[in-house]
CSV table of C-alpha atoms in Angstrom, one decimal:
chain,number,residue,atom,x,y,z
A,1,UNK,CA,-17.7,-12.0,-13.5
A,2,UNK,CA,-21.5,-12.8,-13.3
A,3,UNK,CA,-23.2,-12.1,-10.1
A,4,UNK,CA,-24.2,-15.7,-10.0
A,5,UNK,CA,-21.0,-16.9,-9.7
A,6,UNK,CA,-19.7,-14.6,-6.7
A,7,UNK,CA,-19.3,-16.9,-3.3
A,8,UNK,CA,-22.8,-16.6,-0.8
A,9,UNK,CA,-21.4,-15.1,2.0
A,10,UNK,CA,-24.0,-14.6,4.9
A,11,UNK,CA,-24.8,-10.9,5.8
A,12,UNK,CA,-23.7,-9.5,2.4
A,13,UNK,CA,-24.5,-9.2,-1.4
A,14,UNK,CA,-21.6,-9.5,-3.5
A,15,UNK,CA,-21.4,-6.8,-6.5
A,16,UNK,CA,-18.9,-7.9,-8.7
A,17,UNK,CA,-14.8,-8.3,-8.6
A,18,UNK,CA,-13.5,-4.4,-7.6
A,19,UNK,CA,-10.2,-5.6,-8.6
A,20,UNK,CA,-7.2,-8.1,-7.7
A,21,UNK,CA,-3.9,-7.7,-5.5
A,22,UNK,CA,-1.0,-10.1,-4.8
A,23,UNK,CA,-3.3,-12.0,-2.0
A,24,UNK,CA,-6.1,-12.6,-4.5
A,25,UNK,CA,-9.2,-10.5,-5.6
A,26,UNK,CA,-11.3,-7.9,-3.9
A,27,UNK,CA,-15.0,-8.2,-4.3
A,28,UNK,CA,-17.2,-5.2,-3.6
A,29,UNK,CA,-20.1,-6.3,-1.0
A,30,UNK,CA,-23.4,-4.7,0.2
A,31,UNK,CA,-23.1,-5.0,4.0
A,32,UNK,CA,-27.0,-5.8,5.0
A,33,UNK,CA,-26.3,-4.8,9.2
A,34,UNK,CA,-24.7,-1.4,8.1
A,35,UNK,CA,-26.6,-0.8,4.9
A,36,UNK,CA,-23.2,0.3,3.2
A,37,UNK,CA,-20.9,-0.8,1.0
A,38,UNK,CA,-17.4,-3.0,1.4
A,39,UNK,CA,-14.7,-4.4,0.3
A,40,UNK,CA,-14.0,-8.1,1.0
A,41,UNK,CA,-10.4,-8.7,0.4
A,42,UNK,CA,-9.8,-12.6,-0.3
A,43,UNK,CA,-6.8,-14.3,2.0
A,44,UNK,CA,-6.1,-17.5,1.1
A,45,UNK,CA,-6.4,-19.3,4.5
A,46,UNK,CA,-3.2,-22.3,3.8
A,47,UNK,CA,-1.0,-18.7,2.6
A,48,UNK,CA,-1.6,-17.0,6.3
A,49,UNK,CA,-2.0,-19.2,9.4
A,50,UNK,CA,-4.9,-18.4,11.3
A,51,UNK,CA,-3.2,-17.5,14.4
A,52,UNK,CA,-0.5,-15.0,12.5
A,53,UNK,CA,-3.7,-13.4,10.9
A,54,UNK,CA,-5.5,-12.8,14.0
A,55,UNK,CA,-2.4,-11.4,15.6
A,56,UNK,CA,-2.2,-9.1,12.4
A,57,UNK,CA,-6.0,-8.6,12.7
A,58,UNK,CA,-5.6,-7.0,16.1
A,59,UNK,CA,-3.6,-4.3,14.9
A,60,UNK,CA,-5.5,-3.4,11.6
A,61,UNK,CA,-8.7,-3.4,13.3
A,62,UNK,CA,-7.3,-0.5,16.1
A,63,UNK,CA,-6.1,1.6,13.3
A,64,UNK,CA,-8.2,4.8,12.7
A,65,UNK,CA,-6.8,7.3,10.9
A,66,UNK,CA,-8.6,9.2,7.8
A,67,UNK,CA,-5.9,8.6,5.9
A,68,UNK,CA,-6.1,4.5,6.5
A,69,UNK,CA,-8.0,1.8,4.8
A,70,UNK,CA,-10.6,0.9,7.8
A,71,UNK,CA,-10.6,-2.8,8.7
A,72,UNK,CA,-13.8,-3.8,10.1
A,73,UNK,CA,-13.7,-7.2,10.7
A,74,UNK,CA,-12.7,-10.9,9.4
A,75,UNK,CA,-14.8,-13.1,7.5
A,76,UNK,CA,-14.4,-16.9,7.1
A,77,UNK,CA,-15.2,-19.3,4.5
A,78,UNK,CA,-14.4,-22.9,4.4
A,79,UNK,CA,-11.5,-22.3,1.7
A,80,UNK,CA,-11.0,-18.2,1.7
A,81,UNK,CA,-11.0,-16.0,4.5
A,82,UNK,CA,-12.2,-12.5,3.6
A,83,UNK,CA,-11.0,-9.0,5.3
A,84,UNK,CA,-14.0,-6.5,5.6
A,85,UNK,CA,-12.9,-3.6,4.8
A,86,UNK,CA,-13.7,0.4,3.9
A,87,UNK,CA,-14.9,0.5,0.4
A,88,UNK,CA,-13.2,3.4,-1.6
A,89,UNK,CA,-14.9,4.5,-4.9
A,90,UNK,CA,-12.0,6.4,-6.4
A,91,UNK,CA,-9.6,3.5,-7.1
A,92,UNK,CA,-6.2,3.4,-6.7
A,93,UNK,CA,-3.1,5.8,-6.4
A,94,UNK,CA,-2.1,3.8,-9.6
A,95,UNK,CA,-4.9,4.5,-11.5
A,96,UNK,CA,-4.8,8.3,-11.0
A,97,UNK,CA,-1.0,7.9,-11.8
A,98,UNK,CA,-2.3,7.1,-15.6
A,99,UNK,CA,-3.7,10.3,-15.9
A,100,UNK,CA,-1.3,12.4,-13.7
A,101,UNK,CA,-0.9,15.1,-16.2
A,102,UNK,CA,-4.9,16.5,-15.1
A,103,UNK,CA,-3.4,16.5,-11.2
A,104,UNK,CA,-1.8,20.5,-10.3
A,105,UNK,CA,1.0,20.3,-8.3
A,106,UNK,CA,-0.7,21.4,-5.6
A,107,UNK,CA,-2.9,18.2,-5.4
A,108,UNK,CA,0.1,15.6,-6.0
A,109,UNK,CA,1.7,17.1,-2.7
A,110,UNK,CA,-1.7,16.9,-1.2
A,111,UNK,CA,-1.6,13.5,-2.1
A,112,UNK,CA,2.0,12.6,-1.3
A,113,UNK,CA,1.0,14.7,2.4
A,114,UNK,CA,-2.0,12.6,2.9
A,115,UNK,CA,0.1,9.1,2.4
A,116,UNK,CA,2.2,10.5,5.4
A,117,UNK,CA,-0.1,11.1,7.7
A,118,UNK,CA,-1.1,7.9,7.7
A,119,UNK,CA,1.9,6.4,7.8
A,120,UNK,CA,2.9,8.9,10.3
A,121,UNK,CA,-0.3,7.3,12.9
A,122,UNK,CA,0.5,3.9,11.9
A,123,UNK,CA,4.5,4.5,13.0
A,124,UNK,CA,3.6,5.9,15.9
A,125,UNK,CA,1.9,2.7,17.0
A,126,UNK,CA,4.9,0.2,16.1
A,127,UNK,CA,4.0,-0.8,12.7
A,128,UNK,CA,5.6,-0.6,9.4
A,129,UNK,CA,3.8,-1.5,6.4
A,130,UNK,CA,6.5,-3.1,4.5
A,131,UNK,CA,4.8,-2.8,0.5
A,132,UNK,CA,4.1,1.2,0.2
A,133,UNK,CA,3.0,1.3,-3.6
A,134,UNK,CA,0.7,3.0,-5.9
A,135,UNK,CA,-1.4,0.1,-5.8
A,136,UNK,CA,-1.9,-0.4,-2.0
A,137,UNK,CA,-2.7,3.8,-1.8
A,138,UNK,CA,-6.5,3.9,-2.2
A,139,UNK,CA,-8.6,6.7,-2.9
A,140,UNK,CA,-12.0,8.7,-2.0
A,141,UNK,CA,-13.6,11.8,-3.6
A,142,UNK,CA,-15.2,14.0,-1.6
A,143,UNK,CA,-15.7,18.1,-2.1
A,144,UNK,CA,-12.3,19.0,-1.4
A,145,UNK,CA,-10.4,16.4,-4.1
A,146,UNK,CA,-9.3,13.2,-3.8
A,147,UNK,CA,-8.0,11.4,-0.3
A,148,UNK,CA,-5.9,8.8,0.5
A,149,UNK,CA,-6.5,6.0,2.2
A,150,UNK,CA,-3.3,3.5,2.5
A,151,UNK,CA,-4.4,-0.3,2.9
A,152,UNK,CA,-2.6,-3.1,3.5
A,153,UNK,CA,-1.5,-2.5,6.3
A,154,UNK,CA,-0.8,-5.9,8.7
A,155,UNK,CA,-1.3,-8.3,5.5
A,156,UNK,CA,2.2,-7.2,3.8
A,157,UNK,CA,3.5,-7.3,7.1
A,158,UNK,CA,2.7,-10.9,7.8
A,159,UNK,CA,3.4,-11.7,4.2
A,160,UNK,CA,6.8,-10.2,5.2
A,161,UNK,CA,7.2,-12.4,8.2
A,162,UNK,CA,6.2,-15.1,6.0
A,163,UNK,CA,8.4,-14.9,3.4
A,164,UNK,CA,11.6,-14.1,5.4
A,165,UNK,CA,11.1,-17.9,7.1
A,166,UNK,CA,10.6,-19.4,3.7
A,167,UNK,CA,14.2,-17.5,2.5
A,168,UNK,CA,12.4,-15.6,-0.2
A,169,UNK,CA,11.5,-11.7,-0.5
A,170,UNK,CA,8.3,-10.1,-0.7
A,171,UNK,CA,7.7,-6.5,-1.8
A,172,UNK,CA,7.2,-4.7,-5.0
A,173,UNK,CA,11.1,-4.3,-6.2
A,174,UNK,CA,10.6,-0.9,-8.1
A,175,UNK,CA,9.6,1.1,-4.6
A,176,UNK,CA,12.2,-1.2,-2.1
A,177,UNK,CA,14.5,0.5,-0.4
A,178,UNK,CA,17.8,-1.0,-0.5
A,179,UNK,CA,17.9,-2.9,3.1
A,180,UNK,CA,14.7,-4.6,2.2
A,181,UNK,CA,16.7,-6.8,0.0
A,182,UNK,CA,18.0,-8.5,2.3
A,183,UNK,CA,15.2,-8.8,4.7
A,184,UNK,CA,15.7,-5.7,6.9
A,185,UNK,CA,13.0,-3.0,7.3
A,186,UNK,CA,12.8,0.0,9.0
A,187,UNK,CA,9.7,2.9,9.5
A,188,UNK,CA,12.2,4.6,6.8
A,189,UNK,CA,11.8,2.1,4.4
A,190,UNK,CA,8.4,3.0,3.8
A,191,UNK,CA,9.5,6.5,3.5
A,192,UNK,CA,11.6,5.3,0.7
A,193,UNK,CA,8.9,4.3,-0.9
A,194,UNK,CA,7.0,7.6,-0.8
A,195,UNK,CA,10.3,9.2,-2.1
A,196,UNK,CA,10.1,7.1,-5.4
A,197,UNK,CA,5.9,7.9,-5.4
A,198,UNK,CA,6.6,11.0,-5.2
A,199,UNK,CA,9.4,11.1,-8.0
A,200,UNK,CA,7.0,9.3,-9.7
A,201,UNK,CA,3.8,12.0,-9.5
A,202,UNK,CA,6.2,14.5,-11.2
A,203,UNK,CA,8.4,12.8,-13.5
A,204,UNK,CA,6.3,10.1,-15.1
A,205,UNK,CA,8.5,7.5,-14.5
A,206,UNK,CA,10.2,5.6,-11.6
A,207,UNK,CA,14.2,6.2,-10.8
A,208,UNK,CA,14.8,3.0,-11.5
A,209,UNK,CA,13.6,0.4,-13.9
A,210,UNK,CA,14.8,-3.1,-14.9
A,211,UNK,CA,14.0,-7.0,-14.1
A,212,UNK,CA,13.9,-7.5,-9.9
A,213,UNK,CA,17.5,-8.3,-10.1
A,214,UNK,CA,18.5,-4.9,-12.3
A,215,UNK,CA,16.3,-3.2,-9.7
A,216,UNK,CA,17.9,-4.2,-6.8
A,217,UNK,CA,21.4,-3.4,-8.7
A,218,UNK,CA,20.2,0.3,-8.7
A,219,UNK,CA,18.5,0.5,-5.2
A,220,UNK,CA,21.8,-0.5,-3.7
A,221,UNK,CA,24.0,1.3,-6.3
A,222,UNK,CA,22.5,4.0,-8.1
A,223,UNK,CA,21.7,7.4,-7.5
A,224,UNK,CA,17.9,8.9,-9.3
A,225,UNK,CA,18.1,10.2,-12.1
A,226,UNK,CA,17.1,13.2,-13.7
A,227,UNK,CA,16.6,15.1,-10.2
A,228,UNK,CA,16.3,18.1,-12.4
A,229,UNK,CA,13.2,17.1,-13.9
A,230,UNK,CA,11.2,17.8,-10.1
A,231,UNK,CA,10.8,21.4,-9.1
A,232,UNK,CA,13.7,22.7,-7.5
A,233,UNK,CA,11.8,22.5,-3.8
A,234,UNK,CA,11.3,19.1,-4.3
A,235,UNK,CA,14.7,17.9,-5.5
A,236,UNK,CA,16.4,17.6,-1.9
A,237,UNK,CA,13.1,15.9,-0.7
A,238,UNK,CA,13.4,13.5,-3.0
A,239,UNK,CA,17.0,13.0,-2.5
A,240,UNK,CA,17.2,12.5,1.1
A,241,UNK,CA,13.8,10.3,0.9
A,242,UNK,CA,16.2,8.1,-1.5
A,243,UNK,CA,18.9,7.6,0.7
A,244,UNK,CA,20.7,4.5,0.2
A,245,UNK,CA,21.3,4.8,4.4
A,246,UNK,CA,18.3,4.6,6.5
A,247,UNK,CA,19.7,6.6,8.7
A,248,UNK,CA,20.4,9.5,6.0
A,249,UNK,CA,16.9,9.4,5.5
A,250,UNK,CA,14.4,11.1,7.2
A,251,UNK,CA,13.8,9.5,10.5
A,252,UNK,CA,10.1,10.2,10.5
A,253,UNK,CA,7.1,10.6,8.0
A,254,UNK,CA,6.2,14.0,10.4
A,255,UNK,CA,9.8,15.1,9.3
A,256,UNK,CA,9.1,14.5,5.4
């Protein structure tokens, strides 16, 4: 997209289109007052009521963790509301995914480790994220590797909320644990998630594949497959992460 036709938001230079989620795209922004660059995360303002997303907004903006997306602040436009957020150069979890086979082992557990600890904080304080996915972990490069910063946090919440008074599901079907079918979530259904992630960083492949029903079919029904194909240390990691019980799961990210 050409610069020219980015929105003119006061108190920022829009760069270009850093890339698109389920709520719309995310622009990359030179914040003037801080001299640094953001990320503006469009939020459609009919899709999330204001009052909702300033509830929301109180909890992202008090989460500081290294291993969290920062929120800084909400912008408003008069059709789009914009997050502010931490702007991370590294892309996704997803796009590192692609080229997996370069990553030791040593650095996927590093990864997986990092994506705990934040979810670890963030538990600690009440809140689950709901949509734990390759795509909503973002990354940073600094001398020591890659880290992870999980974002998200608060808008797949509310988008949660949302859809469970409208009688539909939200969430990204391959990485759902089983009671988020049907509408129930738990701090151990994000650790579900990080079970299939980390099935994923090794294998190549998710457990389970198929249409969003066929998923839920094996979420509910199905044990992984091809445990064998994660080193041995991992394979009862995995296996307890992917529960079909919450509580045979691990009943904290500190305990994975």
């Amino acid at each position: 997209m050409l610069r020219s036709q980015l929105p003119k938001i006061k108190g920022y230079h829009l760069l270009g289109v850093a890339g698109r989620g389920q709520f719309g795209r995310v622009l990359c922004a030179y914040q003037i007052a801080t001299r640094s660059l953001v990320a503006l995360k469009e939020l459609d303002k009919y899709r999330f009521p204001t009052h909702k997303l300033l509830r929301e907004l109180r909890f992202l903006i008090g989460l500081n963790h290294p291993n969290i997306a920062k929120c800084f602040t909400l912008l408003h436009t008069d059709h789009i509301r914009y997050l502010v957020l931490e702007y991370c150069s590294a892309g996704t979890l997803r796009d590192l995914m692609k080229c997996s086979d370069w990553l030791t082992a040593r650095q996927k557990i590093k990864l997986v480790i990092d994506l705990l600890q934040g979810l670890a904080y963030a538990h600690n304080l009440g809140i689950v994220h709901c949509d734990i996915k390759p795509e909503n972990v973002l990354l940073q490069l600094n001398a020591d590797g890659w880290v992870v910063k999980v974002s998200d946090f608060g808008i797949a919440h509310l988008q949660q909320e949302t859809d469970q008074h409208s009688g539909s599901r939200t969430g990204s079907p391959a990485y759902m644990a089983p009671e988020r079918f049907y509408g129930k979530f738990s701090y151990s259904s994000d650790l579900y998630a990080v079970g299939i992630i980390l099935y994923e960083l090794f294998t190549r492949e998710r457990p389970f594949q198929g249409s969003a029903e066929e998923l839920m079919t094996a979420h509910l029904n199905q044990r992984p497959p091809h445990m064998d194909k994660l080193p041995i240390p991992l394979q009862s990691i995995v296996q307890k992460a992917l529960a079909k019980l919450p509580a045979q799961r691990y009943d904290s990210a500190e305990g994975m």
